[in-house]
Coordinates of C-alpha atoms and ligand atoms in Angstrom, one line a residue:
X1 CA -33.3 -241.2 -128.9
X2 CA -29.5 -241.0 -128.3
X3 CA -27.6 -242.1 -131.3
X4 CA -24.7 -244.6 -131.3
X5 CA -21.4 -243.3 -132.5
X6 CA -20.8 -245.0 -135.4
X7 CA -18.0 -247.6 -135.5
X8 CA -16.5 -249.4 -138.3
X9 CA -13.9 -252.0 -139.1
X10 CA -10.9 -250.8 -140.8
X11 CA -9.0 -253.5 -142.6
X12 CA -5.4 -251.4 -142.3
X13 CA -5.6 -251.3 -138.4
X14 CA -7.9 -254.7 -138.1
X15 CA -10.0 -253.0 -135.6
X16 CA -13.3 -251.8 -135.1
X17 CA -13.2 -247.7 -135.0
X18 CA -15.0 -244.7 -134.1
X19 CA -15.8 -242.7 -137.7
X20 CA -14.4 -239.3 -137.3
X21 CA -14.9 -237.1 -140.6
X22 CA -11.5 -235.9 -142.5
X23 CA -14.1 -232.6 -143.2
X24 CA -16.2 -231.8 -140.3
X25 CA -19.7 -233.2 -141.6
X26 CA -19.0 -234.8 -144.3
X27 CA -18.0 -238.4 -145.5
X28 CA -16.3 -239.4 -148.9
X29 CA -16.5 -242.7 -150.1
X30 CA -14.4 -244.1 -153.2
X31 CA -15.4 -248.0 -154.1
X32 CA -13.6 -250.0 -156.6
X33 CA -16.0 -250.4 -159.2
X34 CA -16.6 -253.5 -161.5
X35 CA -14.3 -254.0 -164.7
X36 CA -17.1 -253.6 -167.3
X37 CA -15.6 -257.1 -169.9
X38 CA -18.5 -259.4 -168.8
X39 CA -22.2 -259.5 -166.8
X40 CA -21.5 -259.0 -163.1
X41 CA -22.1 -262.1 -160.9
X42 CA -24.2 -261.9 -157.9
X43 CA -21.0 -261.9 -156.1
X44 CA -19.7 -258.5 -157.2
X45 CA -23.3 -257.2 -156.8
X46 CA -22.9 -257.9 -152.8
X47 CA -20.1 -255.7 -153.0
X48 CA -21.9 -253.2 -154.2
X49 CA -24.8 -253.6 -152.0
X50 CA -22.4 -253.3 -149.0
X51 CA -21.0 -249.9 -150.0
X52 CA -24.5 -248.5 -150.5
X53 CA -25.6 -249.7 -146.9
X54 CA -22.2 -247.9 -145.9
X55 CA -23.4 -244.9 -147.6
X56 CA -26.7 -244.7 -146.7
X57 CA -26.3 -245.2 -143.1
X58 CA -23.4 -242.6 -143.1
X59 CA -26.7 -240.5 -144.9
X60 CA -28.8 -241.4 -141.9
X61 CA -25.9 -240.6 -139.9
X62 CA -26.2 -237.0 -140.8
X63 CA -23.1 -237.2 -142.9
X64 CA -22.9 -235.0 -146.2
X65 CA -22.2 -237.8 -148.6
X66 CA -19.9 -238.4 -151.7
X67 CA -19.7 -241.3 -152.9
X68 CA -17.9 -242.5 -155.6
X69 CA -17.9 -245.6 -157.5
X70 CA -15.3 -246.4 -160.9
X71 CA -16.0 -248.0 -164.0
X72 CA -12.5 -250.2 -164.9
X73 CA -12.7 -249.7 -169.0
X74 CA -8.8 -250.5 -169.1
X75 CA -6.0 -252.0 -167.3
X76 CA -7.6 -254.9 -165.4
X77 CA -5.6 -257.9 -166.6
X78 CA -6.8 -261.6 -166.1
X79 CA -4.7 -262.4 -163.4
X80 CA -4.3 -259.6 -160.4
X81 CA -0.8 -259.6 -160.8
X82 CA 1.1 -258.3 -163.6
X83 CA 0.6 -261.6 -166.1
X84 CA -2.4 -262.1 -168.5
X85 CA -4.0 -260.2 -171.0
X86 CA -6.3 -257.2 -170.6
X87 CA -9.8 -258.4 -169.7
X88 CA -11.4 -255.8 -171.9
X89 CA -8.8 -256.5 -174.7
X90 CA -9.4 -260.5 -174.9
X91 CA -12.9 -259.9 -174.7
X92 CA -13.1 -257.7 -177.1
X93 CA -11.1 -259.7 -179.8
X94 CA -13.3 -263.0 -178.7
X95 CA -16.3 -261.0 -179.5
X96 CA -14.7 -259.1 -182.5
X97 CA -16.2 -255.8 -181.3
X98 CA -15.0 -253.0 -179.9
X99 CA -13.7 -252.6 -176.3
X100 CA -15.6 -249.4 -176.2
X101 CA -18.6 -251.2 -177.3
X102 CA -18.1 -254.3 -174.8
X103 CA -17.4 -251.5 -172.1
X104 CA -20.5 -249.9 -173.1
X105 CA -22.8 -253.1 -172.9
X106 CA -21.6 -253.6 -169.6
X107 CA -21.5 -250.9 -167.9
X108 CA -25.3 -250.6 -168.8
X109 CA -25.8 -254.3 -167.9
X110 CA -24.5 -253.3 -164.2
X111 CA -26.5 -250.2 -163.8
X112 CA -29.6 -252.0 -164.2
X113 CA -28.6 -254.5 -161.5
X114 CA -27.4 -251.8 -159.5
X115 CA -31.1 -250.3 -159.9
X116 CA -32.7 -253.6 -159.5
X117 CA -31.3 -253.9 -155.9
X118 CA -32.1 -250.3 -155.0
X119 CA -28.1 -249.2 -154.6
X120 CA -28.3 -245.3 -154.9
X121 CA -26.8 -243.8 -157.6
X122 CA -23.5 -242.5 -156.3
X123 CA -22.3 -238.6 -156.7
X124 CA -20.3 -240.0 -159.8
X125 CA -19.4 -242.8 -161.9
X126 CA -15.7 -242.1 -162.8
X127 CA -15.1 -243.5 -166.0
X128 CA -11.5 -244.8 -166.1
X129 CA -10.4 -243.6 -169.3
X130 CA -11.6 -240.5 -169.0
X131 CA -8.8 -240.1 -166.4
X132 CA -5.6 -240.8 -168.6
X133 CA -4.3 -237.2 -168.6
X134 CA -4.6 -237.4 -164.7
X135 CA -3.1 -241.3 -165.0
X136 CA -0.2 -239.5 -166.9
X137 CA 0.9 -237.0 -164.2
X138 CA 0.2 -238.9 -161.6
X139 CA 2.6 -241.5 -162.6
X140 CA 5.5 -238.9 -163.6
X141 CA 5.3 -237.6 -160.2
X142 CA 6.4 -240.5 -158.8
X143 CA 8.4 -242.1 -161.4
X144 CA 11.8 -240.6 -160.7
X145 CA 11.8 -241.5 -157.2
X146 CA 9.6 -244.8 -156.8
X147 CA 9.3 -246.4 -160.3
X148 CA 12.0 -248.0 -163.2
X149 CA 11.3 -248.8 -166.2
X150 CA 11.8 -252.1 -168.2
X151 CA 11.2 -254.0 -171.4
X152 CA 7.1 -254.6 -170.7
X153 CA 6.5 -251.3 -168.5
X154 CA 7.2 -248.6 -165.9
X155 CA 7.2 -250.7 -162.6
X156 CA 6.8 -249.3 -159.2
X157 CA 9.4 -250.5 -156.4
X158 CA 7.6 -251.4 -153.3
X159 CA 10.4 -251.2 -151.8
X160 CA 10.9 -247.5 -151.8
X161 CA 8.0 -246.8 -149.1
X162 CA 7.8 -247.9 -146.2
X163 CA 5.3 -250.8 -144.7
X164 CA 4.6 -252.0 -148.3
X165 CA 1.7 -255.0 -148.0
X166 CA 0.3 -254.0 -144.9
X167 CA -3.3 -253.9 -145.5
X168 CA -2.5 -257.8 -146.8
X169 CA -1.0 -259.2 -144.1
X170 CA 2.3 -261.5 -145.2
X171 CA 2.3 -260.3 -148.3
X172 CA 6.3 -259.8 -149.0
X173 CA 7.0 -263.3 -147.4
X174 CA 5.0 -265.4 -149.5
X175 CA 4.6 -262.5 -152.5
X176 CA 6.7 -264.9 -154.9
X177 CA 3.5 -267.6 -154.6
X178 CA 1.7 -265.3 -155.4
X179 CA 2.4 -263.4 -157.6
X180 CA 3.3 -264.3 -161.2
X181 CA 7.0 -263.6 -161.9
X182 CA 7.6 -261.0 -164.9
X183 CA 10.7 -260.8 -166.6
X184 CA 12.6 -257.9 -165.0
X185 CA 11.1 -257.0 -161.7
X186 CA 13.1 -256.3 -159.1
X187 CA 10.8 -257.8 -156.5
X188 CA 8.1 -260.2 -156.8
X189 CA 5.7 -257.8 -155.3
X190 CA 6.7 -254.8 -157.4
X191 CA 3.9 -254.0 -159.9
X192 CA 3.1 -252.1 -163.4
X193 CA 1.8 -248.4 -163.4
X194 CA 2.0 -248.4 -167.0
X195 CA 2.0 -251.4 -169.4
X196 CA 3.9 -250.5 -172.9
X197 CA 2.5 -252.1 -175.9
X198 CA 4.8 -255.1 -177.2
X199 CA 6.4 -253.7 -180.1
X200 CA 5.2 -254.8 -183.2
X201 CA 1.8 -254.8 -181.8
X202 CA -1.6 -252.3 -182.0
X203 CA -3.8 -252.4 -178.9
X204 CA -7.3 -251.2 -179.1
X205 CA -6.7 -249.0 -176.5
X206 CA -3.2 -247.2 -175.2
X207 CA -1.9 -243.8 -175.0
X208 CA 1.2 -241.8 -175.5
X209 CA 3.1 -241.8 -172.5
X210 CA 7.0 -240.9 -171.2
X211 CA 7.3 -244.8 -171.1
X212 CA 5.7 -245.7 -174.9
X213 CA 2.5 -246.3 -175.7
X214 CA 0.5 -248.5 -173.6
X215 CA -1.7 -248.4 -170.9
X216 CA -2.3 -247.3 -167.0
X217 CA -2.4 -250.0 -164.7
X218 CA -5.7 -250.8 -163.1
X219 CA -3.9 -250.2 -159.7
X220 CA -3.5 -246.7 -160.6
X221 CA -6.5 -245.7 -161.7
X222 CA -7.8 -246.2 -158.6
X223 CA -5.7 -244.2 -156.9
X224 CA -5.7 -240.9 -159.5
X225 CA -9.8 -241.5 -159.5
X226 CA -9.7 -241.4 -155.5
X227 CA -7.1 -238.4 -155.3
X228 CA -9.0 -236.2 -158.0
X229 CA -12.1 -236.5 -157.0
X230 CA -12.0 -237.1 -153.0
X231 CA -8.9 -235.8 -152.4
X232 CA -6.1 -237.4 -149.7
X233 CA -6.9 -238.3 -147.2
X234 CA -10.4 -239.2 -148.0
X235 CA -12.4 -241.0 -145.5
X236 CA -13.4 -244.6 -146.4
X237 CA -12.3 -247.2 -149.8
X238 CA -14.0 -249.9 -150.0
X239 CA -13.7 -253.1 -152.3
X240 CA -14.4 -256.8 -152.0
X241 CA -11.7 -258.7 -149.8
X242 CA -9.9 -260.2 -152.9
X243 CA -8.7 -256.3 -153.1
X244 CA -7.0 -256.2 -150.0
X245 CA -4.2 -259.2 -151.0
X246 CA -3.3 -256.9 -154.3
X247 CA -5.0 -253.7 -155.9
X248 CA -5.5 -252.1 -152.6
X249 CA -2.0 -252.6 -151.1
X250 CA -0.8 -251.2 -154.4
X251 CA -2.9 -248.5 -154.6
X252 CA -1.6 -247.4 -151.4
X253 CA 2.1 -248.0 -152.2
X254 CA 1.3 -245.1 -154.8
X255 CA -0.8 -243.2 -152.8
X256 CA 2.0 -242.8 -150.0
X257 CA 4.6 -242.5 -152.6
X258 CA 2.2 -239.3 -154.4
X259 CA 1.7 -237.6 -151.0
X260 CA 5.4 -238.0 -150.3
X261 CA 4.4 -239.4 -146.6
X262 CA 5.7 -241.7 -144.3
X263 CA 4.1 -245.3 -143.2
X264 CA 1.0 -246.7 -142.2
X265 CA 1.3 -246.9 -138.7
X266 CA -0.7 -243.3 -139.5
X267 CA -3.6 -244.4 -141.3
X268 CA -3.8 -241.2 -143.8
X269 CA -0.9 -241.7 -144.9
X270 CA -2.3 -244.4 -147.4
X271 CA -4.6 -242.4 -148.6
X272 CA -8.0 -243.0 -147.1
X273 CA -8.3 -243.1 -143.2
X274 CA -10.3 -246.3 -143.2
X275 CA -10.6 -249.4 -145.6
X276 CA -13.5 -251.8 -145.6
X277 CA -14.0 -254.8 -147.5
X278 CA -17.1 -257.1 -147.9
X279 CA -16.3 -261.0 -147.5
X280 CA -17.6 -263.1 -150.2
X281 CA -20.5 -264.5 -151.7
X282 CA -19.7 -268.4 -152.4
X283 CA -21.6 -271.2 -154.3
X284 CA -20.4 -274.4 -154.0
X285 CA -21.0 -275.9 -157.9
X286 CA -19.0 -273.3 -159.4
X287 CA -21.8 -271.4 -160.7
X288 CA -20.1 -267.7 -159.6
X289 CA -17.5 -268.2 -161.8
X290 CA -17.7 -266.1 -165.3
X291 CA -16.2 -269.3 -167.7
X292 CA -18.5 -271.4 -166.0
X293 CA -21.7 -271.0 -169.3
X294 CA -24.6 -270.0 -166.7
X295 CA -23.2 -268.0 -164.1
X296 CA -25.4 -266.4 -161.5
X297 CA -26.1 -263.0 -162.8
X298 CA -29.0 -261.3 -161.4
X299 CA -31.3 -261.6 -164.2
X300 CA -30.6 -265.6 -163.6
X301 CA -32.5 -265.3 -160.5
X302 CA -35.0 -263.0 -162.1
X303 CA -35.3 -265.3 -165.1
X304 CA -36.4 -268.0 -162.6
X305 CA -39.0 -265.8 -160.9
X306 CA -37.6 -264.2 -158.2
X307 CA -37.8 -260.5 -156.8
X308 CA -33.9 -259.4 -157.1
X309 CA -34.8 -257.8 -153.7
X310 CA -35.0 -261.1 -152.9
X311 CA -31.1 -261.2 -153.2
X312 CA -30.6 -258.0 -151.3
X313 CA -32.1 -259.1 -148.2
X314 CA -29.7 -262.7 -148.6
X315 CA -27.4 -259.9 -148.8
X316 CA -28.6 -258.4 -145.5
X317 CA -28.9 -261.0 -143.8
X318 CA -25.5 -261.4 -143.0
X319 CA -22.7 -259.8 -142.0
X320 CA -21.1 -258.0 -144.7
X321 CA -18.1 -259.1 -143.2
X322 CA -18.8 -263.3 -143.0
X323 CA -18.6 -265.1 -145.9
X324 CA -21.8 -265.9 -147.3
X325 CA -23.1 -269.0 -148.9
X326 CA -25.4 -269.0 -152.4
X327 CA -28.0 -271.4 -152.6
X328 CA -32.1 -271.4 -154.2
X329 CA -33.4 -272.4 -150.6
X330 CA -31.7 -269.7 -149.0
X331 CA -32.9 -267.2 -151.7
X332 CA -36.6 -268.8 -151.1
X333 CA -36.4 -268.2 -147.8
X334 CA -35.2 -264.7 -148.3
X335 CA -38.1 -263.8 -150.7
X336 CA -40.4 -265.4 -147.8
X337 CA -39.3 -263.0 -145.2
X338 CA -39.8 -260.5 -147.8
X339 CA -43.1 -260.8 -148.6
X340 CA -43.9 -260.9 -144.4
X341 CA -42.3 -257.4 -144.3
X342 CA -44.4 -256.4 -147.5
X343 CA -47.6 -257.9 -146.1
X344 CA -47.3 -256.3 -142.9
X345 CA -46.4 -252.7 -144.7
X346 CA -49.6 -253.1 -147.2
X347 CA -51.5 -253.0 -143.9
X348 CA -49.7 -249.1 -143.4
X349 CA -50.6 -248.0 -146.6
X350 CA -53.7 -245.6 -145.5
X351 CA -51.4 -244.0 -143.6
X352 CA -49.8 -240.6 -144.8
X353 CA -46.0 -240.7 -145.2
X354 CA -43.5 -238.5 -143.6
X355 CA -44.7 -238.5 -140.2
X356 CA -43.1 -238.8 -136.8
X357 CA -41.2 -241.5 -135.3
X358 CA -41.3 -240.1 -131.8
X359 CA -43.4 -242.7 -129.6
X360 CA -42.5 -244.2 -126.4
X361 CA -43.5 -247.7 -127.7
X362 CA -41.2 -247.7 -130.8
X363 CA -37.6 -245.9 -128.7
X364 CA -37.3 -249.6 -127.9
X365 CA -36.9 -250.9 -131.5
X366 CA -35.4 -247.4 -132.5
X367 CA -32.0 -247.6 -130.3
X368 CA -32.0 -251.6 -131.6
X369 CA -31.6 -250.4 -134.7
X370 CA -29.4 -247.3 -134.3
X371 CA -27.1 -249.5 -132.3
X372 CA -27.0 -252.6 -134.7
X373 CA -26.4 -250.0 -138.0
X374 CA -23.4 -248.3 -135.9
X375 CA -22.1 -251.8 -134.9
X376 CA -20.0 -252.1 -138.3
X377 CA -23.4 -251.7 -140.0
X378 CA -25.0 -255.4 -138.3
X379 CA -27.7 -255.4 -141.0
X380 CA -28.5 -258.6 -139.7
X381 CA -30.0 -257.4 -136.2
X382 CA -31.1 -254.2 -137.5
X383 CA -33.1 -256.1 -139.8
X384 CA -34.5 -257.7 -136.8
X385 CA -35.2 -254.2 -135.8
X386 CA -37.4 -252.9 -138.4
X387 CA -39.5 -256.7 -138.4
X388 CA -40.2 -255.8 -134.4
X389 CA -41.5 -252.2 -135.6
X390 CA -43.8 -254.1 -138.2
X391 CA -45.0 -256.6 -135.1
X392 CA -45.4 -253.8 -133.1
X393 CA -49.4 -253.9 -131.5
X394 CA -51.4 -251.1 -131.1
X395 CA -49.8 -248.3 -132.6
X396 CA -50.9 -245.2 -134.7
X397 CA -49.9 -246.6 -137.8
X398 CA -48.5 -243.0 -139.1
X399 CA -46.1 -243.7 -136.4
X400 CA -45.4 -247.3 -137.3
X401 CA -45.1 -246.4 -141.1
X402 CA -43.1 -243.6 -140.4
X403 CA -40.8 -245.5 -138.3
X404 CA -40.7 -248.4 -140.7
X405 CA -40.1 -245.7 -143.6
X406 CA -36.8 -244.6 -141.6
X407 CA -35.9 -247.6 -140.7
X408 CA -35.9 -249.0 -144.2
X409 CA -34.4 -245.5 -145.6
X410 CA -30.8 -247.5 -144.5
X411 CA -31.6 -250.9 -145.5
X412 CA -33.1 -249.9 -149.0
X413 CA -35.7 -252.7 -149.6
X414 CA -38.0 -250.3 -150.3
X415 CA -40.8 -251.6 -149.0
X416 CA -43.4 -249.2 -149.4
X417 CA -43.1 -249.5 -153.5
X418 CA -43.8 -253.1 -153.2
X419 CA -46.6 -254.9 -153.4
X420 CA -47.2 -258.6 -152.6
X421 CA -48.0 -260.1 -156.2
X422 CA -44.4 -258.2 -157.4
X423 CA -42.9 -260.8 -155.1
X424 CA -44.4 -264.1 -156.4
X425 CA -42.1 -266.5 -157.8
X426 CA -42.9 -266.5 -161.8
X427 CA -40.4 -268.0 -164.1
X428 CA -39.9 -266.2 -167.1
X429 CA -40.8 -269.5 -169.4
X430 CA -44.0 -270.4 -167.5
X431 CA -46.9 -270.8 -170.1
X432 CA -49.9 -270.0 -167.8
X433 CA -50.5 -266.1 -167.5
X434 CA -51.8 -265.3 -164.0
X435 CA -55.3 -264.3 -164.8
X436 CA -55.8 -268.3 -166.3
X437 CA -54.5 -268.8 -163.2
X438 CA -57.2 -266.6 -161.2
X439 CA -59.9 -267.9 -163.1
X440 CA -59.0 -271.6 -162.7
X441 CA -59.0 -270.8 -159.0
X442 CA -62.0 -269.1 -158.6
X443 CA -63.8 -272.8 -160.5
X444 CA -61.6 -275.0 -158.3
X445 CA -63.3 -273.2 -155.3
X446 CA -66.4 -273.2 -156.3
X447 CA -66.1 -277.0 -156.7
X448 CA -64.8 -277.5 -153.4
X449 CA -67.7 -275.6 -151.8
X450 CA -69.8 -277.9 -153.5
X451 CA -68.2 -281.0 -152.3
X452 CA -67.5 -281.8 -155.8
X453 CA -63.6 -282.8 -155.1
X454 CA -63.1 -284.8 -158.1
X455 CA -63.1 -281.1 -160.3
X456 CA -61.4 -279.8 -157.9
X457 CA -58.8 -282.3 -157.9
X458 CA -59.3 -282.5 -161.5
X459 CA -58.5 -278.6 -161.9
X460 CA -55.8 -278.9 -159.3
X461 CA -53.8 -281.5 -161.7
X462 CA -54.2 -279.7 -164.4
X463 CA -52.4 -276.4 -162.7
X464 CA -50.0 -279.4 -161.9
X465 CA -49.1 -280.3 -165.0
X466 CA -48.5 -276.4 -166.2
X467 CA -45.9 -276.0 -163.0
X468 CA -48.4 -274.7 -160.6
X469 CA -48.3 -275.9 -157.8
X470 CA -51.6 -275.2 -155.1
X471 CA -50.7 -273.8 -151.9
X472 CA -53.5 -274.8 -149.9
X473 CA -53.8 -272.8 -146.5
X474 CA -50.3 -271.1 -147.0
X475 CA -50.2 -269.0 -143.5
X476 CA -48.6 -266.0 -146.2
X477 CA -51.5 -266.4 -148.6
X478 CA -49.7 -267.9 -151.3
X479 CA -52.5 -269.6 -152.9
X480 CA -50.2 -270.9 -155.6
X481 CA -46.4 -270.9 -156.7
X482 CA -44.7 -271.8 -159.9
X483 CA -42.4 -274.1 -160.2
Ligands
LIG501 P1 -14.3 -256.9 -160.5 O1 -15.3 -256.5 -161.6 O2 -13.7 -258.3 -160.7 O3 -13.3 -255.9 -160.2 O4 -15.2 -257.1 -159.1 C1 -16.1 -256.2 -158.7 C2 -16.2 -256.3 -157.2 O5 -16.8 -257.5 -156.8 C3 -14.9 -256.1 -156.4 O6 -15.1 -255.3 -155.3 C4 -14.6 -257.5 -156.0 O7 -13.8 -257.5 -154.9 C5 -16.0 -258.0 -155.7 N1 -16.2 -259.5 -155.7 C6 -15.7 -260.4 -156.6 N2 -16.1 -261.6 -156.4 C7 -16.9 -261.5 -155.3 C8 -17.7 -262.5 -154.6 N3 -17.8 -263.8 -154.9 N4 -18.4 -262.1 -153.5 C9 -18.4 -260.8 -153.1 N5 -17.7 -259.8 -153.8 C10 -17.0 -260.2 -154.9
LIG502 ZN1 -9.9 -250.1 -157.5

């Protein structure tokens, strides 16, 4: 099979480009992790589900991989621009614990979502307080010639480099909109790299710094995490596409101002040679958002039976790029095409793993694939791809299962470790346990056989009334749901 050079869309040049490697064979990844003050939403979870399809298909690509993903512990206020409180702070007092405590609930509350939807671990979780010495150094570097300092901070002036805002389009224009006005900036778009403590007040968390105490500023974090541990230029930064108005152009205003390099018309100059950012996940009753009471968080969807692979494949199902639109119907039908890819896999189970894709029958599917993955990773069609291998007839089914096995090594459904009863839909509240269930089946059809349908109904509106519903003759073989 010949491979498709891999292309992908780089939000700084807004065009689709070939991936070429800052270090021959290798490709470094830094994505802007989740600020760790509440539960994730489902939303920020399809961020992170995008960067691991990005990394693994760079994997599959041959590429040695690093990939690195922050924890935001500090510095993330409640509005993007330089108003608001500290996320972690407010939270923190609201709760009367500690931020370090709040930080440490969730961060593990993400990692088991992250593990729930199969997104590999990456090379390192950079934690960012563990990174205020670097913060520190990072930001005196610059200071002299990029930064001033007034009553609430040390602010950086974006317009001491060149092409400020690019990545955002407009952004200068219209920056005053935008951006909440803070006593003493020089421009509207000019940001905090450190936030002093207002005297008279004790923050949980700040630091001795040139500038007072206080705190780093979640934009730089980002870019001392990327430069310490990937280096400039490093290949790809990804985020969600709220990131590209605000914390990314930022970043990069400090990351050209830190190299001492000229504009963006040359792409490593802002310190990563492509940016990528997933579109968003929307839900039109409000549910995503974190004040709303029940937000979706995975374990919502969990709670109400479903597989969370269920939500990766909504998430694969479309571009990572188009906006993407919540809803239970869409997740059913997602957990339905799942359980066809599992049923069909169950069937490839005898065969050993690890064998060879090599067969004329499956180059076909193969190149689909390869080219849909290396289109700006079109999960969509290559999804396509690995349900044509499955329908493939008349196949050694080492070959089929090794080809679905490679196939599914990118999109990380991992299909082989499922099995069919994982995937049925069984609210957390529901009173009947399956094996009542089984047994008031197996009675229901007996009766049947014996032309006795009033048990059978009998039995059937009993199930009824404990919110199961019969699937009678379900083409899947779901003999029965809860609802
Ligand atoms: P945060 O914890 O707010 O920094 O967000 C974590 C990640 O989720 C960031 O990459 C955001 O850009 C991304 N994100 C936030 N909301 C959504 C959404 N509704 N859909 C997809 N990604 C999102
Ligand atoms: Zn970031």
């Amino acid at each position: 099979m010949t491979e498709a050079p891999l292309n992908l869309f780089n939000s700084l040049t807004r065009s689709v480009e070939p991936f070429v490697p800052v270090h021959a064979g290798e490709a470094r990844v830094y994505t802007c992790g989740p600020t760790v003050y509440n539960y994730p939403h489902i939303g920020n979870m399809r961020a992170y589900v995008f960067a691991d399809v990005l990394g693994r298909t760079l994997t599959h690509k041959g590429y040695d991989l690093t990939h690195i993903i922050n924890i935001t512990d500090v510095g993330h206020l409640t509005d993007d621009g330089d108003a608001g409180e500290d996320k972690m702070e407010k939270m923190a007092a609201e709760k009367a614990q500690s931020i370090w405590d709040i930080a440490q609930h969730y961060t593990q509350a993400y990692w088991a979502d992250v593990k729930a939807l199969n997104i590999r671990q990456p090379a390192k979780w950079s934690i960012a307080t563990d990174y205020i010495e670097e913060m520190l150094e990072f930001a005196k570097s610059i200071a002299d010639k990029h930064c001033y300092e007034c009553e609430t901070g040390l602010y950086f002036d974006v317009t001491t480099i060149e092409d400020y805002g690019r990545l955002a389009r407009a952004v200068t224009e219209d920056g005053e909109g935008r951006i909440d006005a803070v006593e003493g900036k020089r421009n509207a778009a000019d940001f905090a790299i450190w936030r002093k403590t207002p005297a008279g007040e004790k923050r949980q968390m700040e630091w001795d710094s040139p500038w007072g105490k206080g705190a780093p500023g979640w934009h730089l974090e980002c870019s001392v995490m990327g430069e310490k541990l990937l280096g400039f230029p490093f290949d790809i930064h990804t985020g969600g596409i709220d990131h590209r108005e605000i914390h990314h152009p930022n970043e990069i205003a400090q990351n050209q101002a830190f190299c001492g390099c000229g504009g963006l018309s040359d792409a490593r100059n802002s310190g990563a040679n492509i940016w990528m950012h997933n579109n968003f996940l929307v839900e039109r009753s409000g549910k995503m958002s974190k004040s709303s009471g029940e937000f979706l968080r995975l374990q919502l969807l969990i709670d109400k039976g479903y597989h969370p692979l269920a939500y990766r494949t909504m998430c694969l199902q479309a571009h990572y790029r188009s906006e993407l639109e919540f809803s239970w119907e869409g997740l059913q039908a997602a957990l339905t095409r799942l359980k066809r890819m599992v049923m069909l896999v169950e069937r490839l189970s005898d065969a050993a793993p690890g064998g060879s894709i090599e067969h004329p029958k499956f180059a076909p599917v193969l190149q689909k694939f390869d080219a849909a993955i290396s289109d700006d990773l079109n999960t969509a069609i290559a999804l396509t791809a690995l349900e044509d291998a499955l329908a493939t007839k008349k196949v050694d089914v080492a070959i089929k299962r090794a080809v679905v096995e490679y196939m599914d090594e990118v999109l990380g459904l991992g299909l082989f470790d499922l099995a069919r009863t994982d995937l049925r839909i069984r609210p957390k509240d529901a009173q009947m346990t399956e094996a009542d269930i089984e047994d008031a089946l197996v009675r229901r059809k007996a009766a049947r056989a014996d032309k006795d349908f009033a048990t059978s109904d009998a039995i059937r509106d009993e199930l009824m009334a404990q919110g199961v519903e019969m699937m009678d003759g379900d083409p899947l073989g779901w003999e029965w749901k809860l609802s």
